[in-house]
């Protein structure tokens, strides 16, 4: 019966694992709901900000801000948003694959790259494979605050204003629904030209104290809000991906238990049959 | 009824107020401004202080903000409130922290990106995922 005992222990251990994965699945499900709410809560600000900046792009501003004008591309900056923790399926791997494919294209065109990385997993990855990381932020938790991102974003914005990078991209997972998350590479700076409505007549804001300071502050906040939105969305993606991954793990554990149970029953029966045969054999011999 | 203007007060983390008001007072950096309906387009930073709204019927409402931006269009007034205390030197400090964190974490490492290694690692991860999927399909 030695084999049967081993199988029993194995079943017990798989059952324990299943309990853990099931608990993680449920935790992820409830966190995902909260993360989605947070995503919705952050949306009005981003929308308002986008409206203001769209007005601005349409307005005939007296001062051209560097964030709005193109320049020759020699070096790009990328802000990569990843998760802090693992066990979320292929979420990070897919994101990094998309990012690296894009980076490779730039490398082919002899364009150099600076990185700002948000999230432990991204730092681990780019740490292993190399890459010039100029800023990072980790341990944002489930409720990220804009305050913890400002530093990282400012590093990139400074690099842009000092002409160290000529374009800035944002790489993150966009939340489509709880089953589908899509890695995206989005251009932040200079602001891509939208198909805004044509101006009917030239107009401009009144600026207080002056156009330069106002636009500086406004556009910095615009970029910050976009990055914040990406971070919040990425967290929703993380929880959704984790929920799906943990559900799959629980299902797999269930299958494994069924298979092991079958093997266990067979082993038990074989042992009984053998014992009976031995008894019968023994009786016949006497 | 008196003329009103639509007012939105939002912060990066949530929506604070959205509705009609007869008059808006906001703490602009150069002194408090009062905005009536059909005001000319205006864009100004706000300092920390109180945003007051006159809602009509003698009612008013006030919100404290850490600072932010005020955008005025003839029909819409938008207050983009900051969630964190902001100041140039505070921001500088945060940037420095992000930079030193990156430098510390990546102490002894080349700045050259090793694409072959990245490709290999990602291929490995993808292969693992595919195997898992295959296994799962077979299991069903």
GROMACS .gro file of C-alpha atoms in nm:
model
  426
    1UNK     CA    1   0.000   0.000   0.000
    2UNK     CA    2   0.305   0.226  -0.015
    3UNK     CA    3   0.210   0.362  -0.357
    4UNK     CA    4  -0.144   0.438  -0.243
    5UNK     CA    5  -0.018   0.642   0.051
    6UNK     CA    6   0.210   0.844  -0.174
    7UNK     CA    7  -0.077   0.922  -0.406
    8UNK     CA    8  -0.293   1.026  -0.111
    9UNK     CA    9  -0.029   1.272   0.007
   10UNK     CA   10   0.001   1.408  -0.346
   11UNK     CA   11  -0.375   1.460  -0.369
   12UNK     CA   12  -0.375   1.645  -0.039
   13UNK     CA   13  -0.095   1.872  -0.156
   14UNK     CA   14  -0.268   1.952  -0.486
   15UNK     CA   15  -0.586   2.025  -0.292
   16UNK     CA   16  -0.396   2.274  -0.079
   17UNK     CA   17  -0.258   2.444  -0.388
   18UNK     CA   18  -0.606   2.457  -0.531
   19UNK     CA   19  -0.733   2.629  -0.220
   20UNK     CA   20  -0.465   2.895  -0.256
   21UNK     CA   21  -0.525   2.956  -0.625
   22UNK     CA   22  -0.899   2.973  -0.569
   23UNK     CA   23  -0.853   3.229  -0.291
   24UNK     CA   24  -0.622   3.432  -0.515
   25UNK     CA   25  -0.878   3.417  -0.792
   26UNK     CA   26  -1.147   3.561  -0.568
   27UNK     CA   27  -0.918   3.831  -0.429
   28UNK     CA   28  -0.819   3.929  -0.783
   29UNK     CA   29  -1.185   3.941  -0.888
   30UNK     CA   30  -1.278   4.184  -0.613
   31UNK     CA   31  -0.965   4.392  -0.668
   32UNK     CA   32  -1.040   4.406  -1.037
   33UNK     CA   33  -1.381   4.555  -0.969
   34UNK     CA   34  -1.224   4.822  -0.752
   35UNK     CA   35  -0.952   4.889  -1.007
   36UNK     CA   36  -1.216   4.932  -1.276
   37UNK     CA   37  -1.397   5.181  -1.059
   38UNK     CA   38  -1.076   5.372  -1.010
   39UNK     CA   39  -1.024   5.369  -1.383
   40UNK     CA   40  -1.367   5.522  -1.431
   41UNK     CA   41  -1.304   5.777  -1.156
   42UNK     CA   42  -0.986   5.895  -1.327
   43UNK     CA   43  -1.157   5.932  -1.662
   44UNK     CA   44  -1.332   6.271  -1.619
   45UNK     CA   45  -1.004   6.446  -1.541
   46UNK     CA   46  -0.830   6.291  -1.839
   47UNK     CA   47  -1.124   6.383  -2.061
   48UNK     CA   48  -1.137   6.742  -1.940
   49UNK     CA   49  -0.763   6.766  -1.979
   50UNK     CA   50  -0.785   6.633  -2.332
   51UNK     CA   51  -1.055   6.888  -2.412
   52UNK     CA   52  -0.845   7.174  -2.283
   53UNK     CA   53  -0.540   7.060  -2.474
   54UNK     CA   54  -0.750   7.013  -2.788
   55UNK     CA   55  -0.877   7.370  -2.747
   56UNK     CA   56  -0.521   7.475  -2.705
   57UNK     CA   57  -0.403   7.296  -3.018
   58UNK     CA   58  -0.684   7.470  -3.206
   59UNK     CA   59  -0.626   7.807  -3.051
   60UNK     CA   60  -0.385   8.041  -3.216
   61UNK     CA   61  -0.137   8.052  -2.930
   62UNK     CA   62   0.113   8.332  -2.918
   63UNK     CA   63   0.376   8.098  -2.779
   64UNK     CA   64   0.464   7.764  -2.939
   65UNK     CA   65   0.533   7.510  -2.671
   66UNK     CA   66   0.802   7.245  -2.745
   67UNK     CA   67   0.554   6.970  -2.649
   68UNK     CA   68   0.344   7.055  -2.950
   69UNK     CA   69   0.613   7.074  -3.220
   70UNK     CA   70   0.789   6.791  -3.402
   71UNK     CA   71   1.164   6.764  -3.423
   72UNK     CA   72   1.414   6.539  -3.593
   73UNK     CA   73   1.419   6.191  -3.440
   74UNK     CA   74   1.750   6.075  -3.300
   75UNK     CA   75   1.669   5.941  -2.957
   76UNK     CA   76   1.340   5.830  -2.808
   77UNK     CA   77   1.221   5.794  -2.452
   78UNK     CA   78   0.973   5.530  -2.344
   79UNK     CA   79   0.775   5.503  -2.022
   80UNK     CA   80   0.699   5.136  -1.966
   81UNK     CA   81   0.419   5.053  -1.723
   82UNK     CA   82   0.438   4.700  -1.585
   83UNK     CA   83   0.302   4.524  -1.277
   84UNK     CA   84   0.470   4.498  -0.940
   85UNK     CA   85   0.383   4.133  -0.889
   86UNK     CA   86   0.376   3.820  -1.098
   87UNK     CA   87   0.125   3.535  -1.127
   88UNK     CA   88  -0.080   3.724  -1.381
   89UNK     CA   89  -0.045   3.499  -1.685
   90UNK     CA   90   0.122   3.638  -1.993
   91UNK     CA   91   0.037   4.001  -1.923
   92UNK     CA   92   0.390   4.131  -1.872
   93UNK     CA   93   0.550   3.894  -2.122
   94UNK     CA   94   0.314   4.012  -2.395
   95UNK     CA   95   0.375   4.376  -2.307
   96UNK     CA   96   0.752   4.336  -2.313
   97UNK     CA   97   0.733   4.148  -2.641
   98UNK     CA   98   0.542   4.433  -2.802
   99UNK     CA   99   0.780   4.687  -2.651
  100UNK     CA  100   1.097   4.504  -2.753
  101UNK     CA  101   0.967   4.457  -3.108
  102UNK     CA  102   0.915   4.833  -3.129
  103UNK     CA  103   1.252   4.908  -2.966
  104UNK     CA  104   1.419   4.678  -3.216
  105UNK     CA  105   1.273   4.869  -3.505
  106UNK     CA  106   1.413   5.189  -3.361
  107UNK     CA  107   1.749   5.026  -3.312
  108UNK     CA  108   1.752   4.926  -3.678
  109UNK     CA  109   1.701   5.291  -3.767
  110UNK     CA  110   1.992   5.383  -3.537
  111UNK     CA  111   1.763   5.555  -3.290
  112UNK     CA  112   1.877   5.532  -2.931
  113UNK     CA  113   1.650   5.468  -2.639
  114UNK     CA  114   1.603   5.588  -2.283
  115UNK     CA  115   1.361   5.415  -2.050
  116UNK     CA  116   1.151   5.504  -1.750
  117UNK     CA  117   1.008   5.194  -1.591
  118UNK     CA  118   0.711   5.168  -1.358
  119UNK     CA  119   0.661   4.839  -1.174
  120UNK     CA  120   0.896   4.574  -1.038
  121UNK     CA  121   0.849   4.328  -1.319
  122UNK     CA  122   0.960   4.576  -1.581
  123UNK     CA  123   1.265   4.669  -1.379
  124UNK     CA  124   1.357   4.303  -1.337
  125UNK     CA  125   1.318   4.243  -1.708
  126UNK     CA  126   1.514   4.544  -1.832
  127UNK     CA  127   1.771   4.479  -1.563
  128UNK     CA  128   1.838   4.137  -1.711
  129UNK     CA  129   1.842   4.235  -2.075
  130UNK     CA  130   1.998   4.579  -2.035
  131UNK     CA  131   1.872   4.918  -2.150
  132UNK     CA  132   1.931   5.267  -2.030
  133UNK     CA  133   1.686   5.318  -1.745
  134UNK     CA  134   1.684   5.681  -1.634
  135UNK     CA  135   1.396   5.669  -1.386
  136UNK     CA  136   1.180   5.420  -1.206
  137UNK     CA  137   0.885   5.389  -0.969
  138UNK     CA  138   0.777   5.076  -0.784
  139UNK     CA  139   0.545   4.962  -0.506
  140UNK     CA  140   0.251   5.169  -0.617
  141UNK     CA  141   0.007   4.932  -0.449
  142UNK     CA  142  -0.354   4.885  -0.552
  143UNK     CA  143  -0.445   5.252  -0.516
  144UNK     CA  144  -0.174   5.440  -0.703
  145UNK     CA  145  -0.135   5.808  -0.627
  146UNK     CA  146  -0.027   6.057  -0.882
  147UNK     CA  147   0.227   6.189  -0.632
  148UNK     CA  148   0.433   5.871  -0.656
  149UNK     CA  149   0.456   5.903  -1.035
  150UNK     CA  150   0.548   6.269  -1.065
  151UNK     CA  151   0.920   6.209  -1.019
  152UNK     CA  152   0.946   5.944  -1.287
  153UNK     CA  153   0.746   6.147  -1.534
  154UNK     CA  154   0.948   6.458  -1.466
  155UNK     CA  155   1.272   6.275  -1.546
  156UNK     CA  156   1.134   6.198  -1.891
  157UNK     CA  157   0.986   6.544  -1.946
  158UNK     CA  158   1.314   6.705  -1.846
  159UNK     CA  159   1.498   6.483  -2.089
  160UNK     CA  160   1.258   6.600  -2.358
  161UNK     CA  161   1.287   6.971  -2.283
  162UNK     CA  162   1.667   6.940  -2.267
  163UNK     CA  163   1.663   6.779  -2.615
  164UNK     CA  164   1.802   6.453  -2.479
  165UNK     CA  165   1.509   6.266  -2.627
  166UNK     CA  166   1.308   6.378  -2.929
  167UNK     CA  167   0.997   6.171  -2.878
  168UNK     CA  168   0.835   6.010  -2.576
  169UNK     CA  169   0.625   5.697  -2.589
  170UNK     CA  170   0.407   5.528  -2.332
  171UNK     CA  171   0.391   5.148  -2.320
  172UNK     CA  172   0.114   4.987  -2.117
  173UNK     CA  173  -0.167   4.734  -2.121
  174UNK     CA  174  -0.501   4.874  -2.221
  175UNK     CA  175  -0.805   4.722  -2.054
  176UNK     CA  176  -1.055   4.609  -2.316
  177UNK     CA  177  -1.256   4.374  -2.096
  178UNK     CA  178  -1.182   4.132  -1.816
  179UNK     CA  179  -1.076   3.863  -2.066
  180UNK     CA  180  -0.882   4.080  -2.310
  181UNK     CA  181  -0.593   4.315  -2.240
  182UNK     CA  182  -0.399   4.467  -2.523
  183UNK     CA  183  -0.043   4.600  -2.505
  184UNK     CA  184  -0.019   4.945  -2.662
  185UNK     CA  185   0.264   5.178  -2.757
  186UNK     CA  186   0.132   5.531  -2.761
  187UNK     CA  187   0.308   5.854  -2.851
  188UNK     CA  188   0.302   6.111  -2.571
  189UNK     CA  189   0.534   6.381  -2.697
  190UNK     CA  190   0.519   6.572  -2.913
  191UNK     CA  191   0.143   6.554  -2.893
  192UNK     CA  192   0.026   6.363  -3.201
  193UNK     CA  193  -0.181   6.579  -3.432
  194UNK     CA  194  -0.545   6.489  -3.386
  195UNK     CA  195  -0.802   6.552  -3.655
  196UNK     CA  196  -0.940   6.843  -3.460
  197UNK     CA  197  -1.201   7.058  -3.618
  198UNK     CA  198  -1.069   7.339  -3.829
  199UNK     CA  199  -1.073   7.675  -3.662
  200UNK     CA  200  -1.346   7.901  -3.790
  201UNK     CA  201  -1.169   8.210  -3.666
  202UNK     CA  202  -0.841   8.259  -3.486
  203UNK     CA  203  -0.875   8.305  -3.114
  204UNK     CA  204  -0.658   8.268  -2.810
  205UNK     CA  205  -0.691   8.241  -2.437
  206UNK     CA  206  -0.612   8.513  -2.194
  207UNK     CA  207  -0.317   8.386  -1.999
  208UNK     CA  208  -0.239   8.477  -1.645
  209UNK     CA  209   0.045   8.545  -1.568
  210UNK     CA  210   0.179   8.459  -1.918
  211UNK     CA  211   0.141   8.200  -2.189
  212UNK     CA  212   0.468   8.021  -2.126
  213UNK     CA  213   0.421   7.939  -1.757
  214UNK     CA  214   0.057   7.848  -1.806
  215UNK     CA  215   0.123   7.615  -2.095
  216UNK     CA  216   0.419   7.459  -1.916
  217UNK     CA  217   0.209   7.370  -1.616
  218UNK     CA  218  -0.090   7.261  -1.816
  219UNK     CA  219   0.096   7.032  -2.054
  220UNK     CA  220   0.296   6.875  -1.772
  221UNK     CA  221  -0.030   6.792  -1.600
  222UNK     CA  222  -0.170   6.663  -1.927
  223UNK     CA  223   0.116   6.416  -1.963
  224UNK     CA  224   0.091   6.320  -1.597
  225UNK     CA  225  -0.278   6.250  -1.632
  226UNK     CA  226  -0.215   6.029  -1.936
  227UNK     CA  227   0.050   5.831  -1.751
  228UNK     CA  228  -0.169   5.804  -1.443
  229UNK     CA  229  -0.454   5.677  -1.655
  230UNK     CA  230  -0.220   5.418  -1.806
  231UNK     CA  231  -0.105   5.305  -1.462
  232UNK     CA  232  -0.460   5.269  -1.334
  233UNK     CA  233  -0.561   5.081  -1.645
  234UNK     CA  234  -0.259   4.854  -1.613
  235UNK     CA  235  -0.360   4.766  -1.260
  236UNK     CA  236  -0.708   4.671  -1.375
  237UNK     CA  237  -0.543   4.457  -1.644
  238UNK     CA  238  -0.317   4.295  -1.386
  239UNK     CA  239  -0.606   4.193  -1.165
  240UNK     CA  240  -0.811   4.069  -1.459
  241UNK     CA  241  -0.520   3.867  -1.593
  242UNK     CA  242  -0.448   3.727  -1.249
  243UNK     CA  243  -0.810   3.630  -1.203
  244UNK     CA  244  -0.809   3.439  -1.533
  245UNK     CA  245  -0.472   3.278  -1.463
  246UNK     CA  246  -0.577   3.168  -1.116
  247UNK     CA  247  -0.906   3.033  -1.245
  248UNK     CA  248  -0.713   2.825  -1.498
  249UNK     CA  249  -0.481   2.708  -1.222
  250UNK     CA  250  -0.774   2.602  -1.002
  251UNK     CA  251  -0.931   2.415  -1.293
  252UNK     CA  252  -0.604   2.242  -1.369
  253UNK     CA  253  -0.567   2.143  -1.006
  254UNK     CA  254  -0.920   1.997  -1.020
  255UNK     CA  255  -0.829   1.790  -1.327
  256UNK     CA  256  -0.511   1.675  -1.161
  257UNK     CA  257  -0.701   1.568  -0.851
  258UNK     CA  258  -0.948   1.368  -1.060
  259UNK     CA  259  -0.668   1.191  -1.243
  260UNK     CA  260  -0.483   1.116  -0.921
  261UNK     CA  261  -0.800   0.989  -0.760
  262UNK     CA  262  -0.845   0.745  -1.049
  263UNK     CA  263  -0.488   0.623  -1.016
  264UNK     CA  264  -0.532   0.593  -0.642
  265UNK     CA  265  -0.848   0.382  -0.678
  266UNK     CA  266  -0.679   0.157  -0.928
  267UNK     CA  267  -0.379   0.110  -0.702
  268UNK     CA  268  -0.606   0.031  -0.407
  269UNK     CA  269  -0.803  -0.223  -0.607
  270UNK     CA  270  -0.490  -0.385  -0.741
  271UNK     CA  271  -0.360  -0.418  -0.386
  272UNK     CA  272  -0.687  -0.581  -0.270
  273UNK     CA  273  -0.694  -0.818  -0.568
  274UNK     CA  274  -0.338  -0.917  -0.503
  275UNK     CA  275  -0.406  -0.982  -0.138
  276UNK     CA  276  -0.707  -1.196  -0.225
  277UNK     CA  277  -0.505  -1.391  -0.478
  278UNK     CA  278  -0.240  -1.451  -0.216
  279UNK     CA  279  -0.495  -1.573   0.039
  280UNK     CA  280  -0.661  -1.801  -0.216
  281UNK     CA  281  -0.319  -1.926  -0.328
  282UNK     CA  282  -0.221  -1.987   0.033
  283UNK     CA  283  -0.546  -2.176   0.107
  284UNK     CA  284  -0.499  -2.393  -0.202
  285UNK     CA  285  -0.146  -2.480  -0.094
  286UNK     CA  286  -0.265  -2.600   0.248
  287UNK     CA  287  -3.361   8.267  -1.396
  288UNK     CA  288  -3.017   8.417  -1.392
  289UNK     CA  289  -2.755   8.315  -1.646
  290UNK     CA  290  -2.553   8.012  -1.543
  291UNK     CA  291  -2.237   7.846  -1.661
  292UNK     CA  292  -2.147   7.479  -1.647
  293UNK     CA  293  -1.874   7.405  -1.396
  294UNK     CA  294  -1.663   7.091  -1.372
  295UNK     CA  295  -1.423   7.036  -1.085
  296UNK     CA  296  -1.211   6.726  -1.133
  297UNK     CA  297  -0.893   6.582  -0.988
  298UNK     CA  298  -0.678   6.313  -1.145
  299UNK     CA  299  -0.817   6.056  -0.906
  300UNK     CA  300  -1.188   6.148  -0.905
  301UNK     CA  301  -1.465   6.383  -1.014
  302UNK     CA  302  -1.548   6.640  -0.748
  303UNK     CA  303  -1.829   6.855  -0.885
  304UNK     CA  304  -2.024   6.891  -1.206
  305UNK     CA  305  -2.319   7.125  -1.250
  306UNK     CA  306  -2.446   7.478  -1.315
  307UNK     CA  307  -2.337   7.787  -1.125
  308UNK     CA  308  -2.405   8.158  -1.149
  309UNK     CA  309  -2.060   8.261  -1.047
  310UNK     CA  310  -1.728   8.093  -0.979
  311UNK     CA  311  -1.451   8.222  -0.755
  312UNK     CA  312  -1.112   8.058  -0.780
  313UNK     CA  313  -0.773   8.126  -0.617
  314UNK     CA  314  -0.562   8.208  -0.922
  315UNK     CA  315  -0.191   8.254  -0.859
  316UNK     CA  316  -0.217   8.628  -0.913
  317UNK     CA  317  -0.512   8.674  -0.683
  318UNK     CA  318  -0.866   8.549  -0.662
  319UNK     CA  319  -1.069   8.563  -0.982
  320UNK     CA  320  -1.445   8.569  -1.018
  321UNK     CA  321  -1.587   8.414  -1.334
  322UNK     CA  322  -1.936   8.503  -1.455
  323UNK     CA  323  -2.112   8.330  -1.746
  324UNK     CA  324  -1.982   8.425  -2.096
  325UNK     CA  325  -1.641   8.515  -1.963
  326UNK     CA  326  -1.368   8.536  -2.228
  327UNK     CA  327  -1.147   8.226  -2.270
  328UNK     CA  328  -0.893   8.223  -1.990
  329UNK     CA  329  -0.626   7.983  -1.879
  330UNK     CA  330  -0.450   8.027  -1.546
  331UNK     CA  331  -0.280   7.822  -1.277
  332UNK     CA  332  -0.448   7.807  -0.937
  333UNK     CA  333  -0.280   7.827  -0.601
  334UNK     CA  334  -0.393   7.634  -0.296
  335UNK     CA  335  -0.720   7.771  -0.163
  336UNK     CA  336  -1.094   7.764  -0.189
  337UNK     CA  337  -1.307   7.737  -0.503
  338UNK     CA  338  -1.649   7.888  -0.432
  339UNK     CA  339  -1.955   7.841  -0.645
  340UNK     CA  340  -2.273   8.048  -0.632
  341UNK     CA  341  -2.542   7.806  -0.727
  342UNK     CA  342  -2.832   8.053  -0.726
  343UNK     CA  343  -3.110   8.099  -0.470
  344UNK     CA  344  -2.849   8.225  -0.229
  345UNK     CA  345  -2.692   7.880  -0.214
  346UNK     CA  346  -2.321   7.835  -0.243
  347UNK     CA  347  -2.071   7.557  -0.225
  348UNK     CA  348  -1.697   7.558  -0.153
  349UNK     CA  349  -1.417   7.313  -0.224
  350UNK     CA  350  -1.064   7.325  -0.097
  351UNK     CA  351  -0.798   7.250  -0.359
  352UNK     CA  352  -0.422   7.209  -0.339
  353UNK     CA  353  -0.377   7.402  -0.659
  354UNK     CA  354  -0.434   7.324  -1.022
  355UNK     CA  355  -0.548   7.488  -1.343
  356UNK     CA  356  -0.851   7.692  -1.436
  357UNK     CA  357  -0.984   7.687  -1.789
  358UNK     CA  358  -1.264   7.922  -1.886
  359UNK     CA  359  -1.469   7.891  -2.202
  360UNK     CA  360  -1.780   8.107  -2.249
  361UNK     CA  361  -2.011   7.822  -2.152
  362UNK     CA  362  -1.783   7.591  -1.954
  363UNK     CA  363  -1.555   7.648  -1.659
  364UNK     CA  364  -1.318   7.364  -1.576
  365UNK     CA  365  -1.113   7.339  -1.259
  366UNK     CA  366  -0.841   7.077  -1.290
  367UNK     CA  367  -0.742   7.022  -0.931
  368UNK     CA  368  -0.409   6.875  -0.824
  369UNK     CA  369  -0.415   6.576  -0.593
  370UNK     CA  370  -0.072   6.643  -0.450
  371UNK     CA  371   0.098   6.950  -0.317
  372UNK     CA  372   0.308   7.083  -0.599
  373UNK     CA  373   0.605   7.309  -0.603
  374UNK     CA  374   0.899   7.329  -0.837
  375UNK     CA  375   1.151   7.212  -0.576
  376UNK     CA  376   0.921   6.932  -0.455
  377UNK     CA  377   0.891   6.806  -0.812
  378UNK     CA  378   1.265   6.832  -0.856
  379UNK     CA  379   1.315   6.624  -0.545
  380UNK     CA  380   1.074   6.357  -0.667
  381UNK     CA  381   1.252   6.343  -1.001
  382UNK     CA  382   1.585   6.305  -0.827
  383UNK     CA  383   1.448   6.020  -0.618
  384UNK     CA  384   1.323   5.837  -0.927
  385UNK     CA  385   1.660   5.885  -1.091
  386UNK     CA  386   1.870   5.766  -0.799
  387UNK     CA  387   1.640   5.467  -0.748
  388UNK     CA  388   1.700   5.370  -1.109
  389UNK     CA  389   2.074   5.418  -1.078
  390UNK     CA  390   2.096   5.218  -0.759
  391UNK     CA  391   1.890   4.930  -0.889
  392UNK     CA  392   2.091   4.910  -1.208
  393UNK     CA  393   2.432   4.948  -1.060
  394UNK     CA  394   2.650   4.710  -1.252
  395UNK     CA  395   2.482   4.669  -1.580
  396UNK     CA  396   2.553   4.782  -1.931
  397UNK     CA  397   2.337   5.049  -2.085
  398UNK     CA  398   2.340   4.860  -2.412
  399UNK     CA  399   2.025   4.662  -2.452
  400UNK     CA  400   2.090   4.298  -2.523
  401UNK     CA  401   1.827   4.226  -2.784
  402UNK     CA  402   1.930   3.866  -2.833
  403UNK     CA  403   1.884   3.801  -2.464
  404UNK     CA  404   1.550   3.979  -2.459
  405UNK     CA  405   1.432   3.780  -2.756
  406UNK     CA  406   1.546   3.456  -2.597
  407UNK     CA  407   1.379   3.531  -2.269
  408UNK     CA  408   1.055   3.638  -2.426
  409UNK     CA  409   1.055   3.338  -2.658
  410UNK     CA  410   1.096   3.121  -2.352
  411UNK     CA  411   0.806   3.287  -2.172
  412UNK     CA  412   0.585   3.264  -2.478
  413UNK     CA  413   0.676   2.898  -2.529
  414UNK     CA  414   0.587   2.828  -2.168
  415UNK     CA  415   0.251   2.995  -2.210
  416UNK     CA  416   0.181   2.805  -2.530
  417UNK     CA  417   0.269   2.477  -2.364
  418UNK     CA  418   0.036   2.553  -2.079
  419UNK     CA  419  -0.242   2.632  -2.323
  420UNK     CA  420  -0.177   2.314  -2.517
  421UNK     CA  421  -0.178   2.110  -2.199
  422UNK     CA  422  -0.501   2.268  -2.093
  423UNK     CA  423  -0.665   2.193  -2.426
  424UNK     CA  424  -0.551   1.831  -2.406
  425UNK     CA  425  -0.683   1.808  -2.052
  426UNK     CA  426  -1.035   1.890  -2.164
   0.00000   0.00000   0.00000
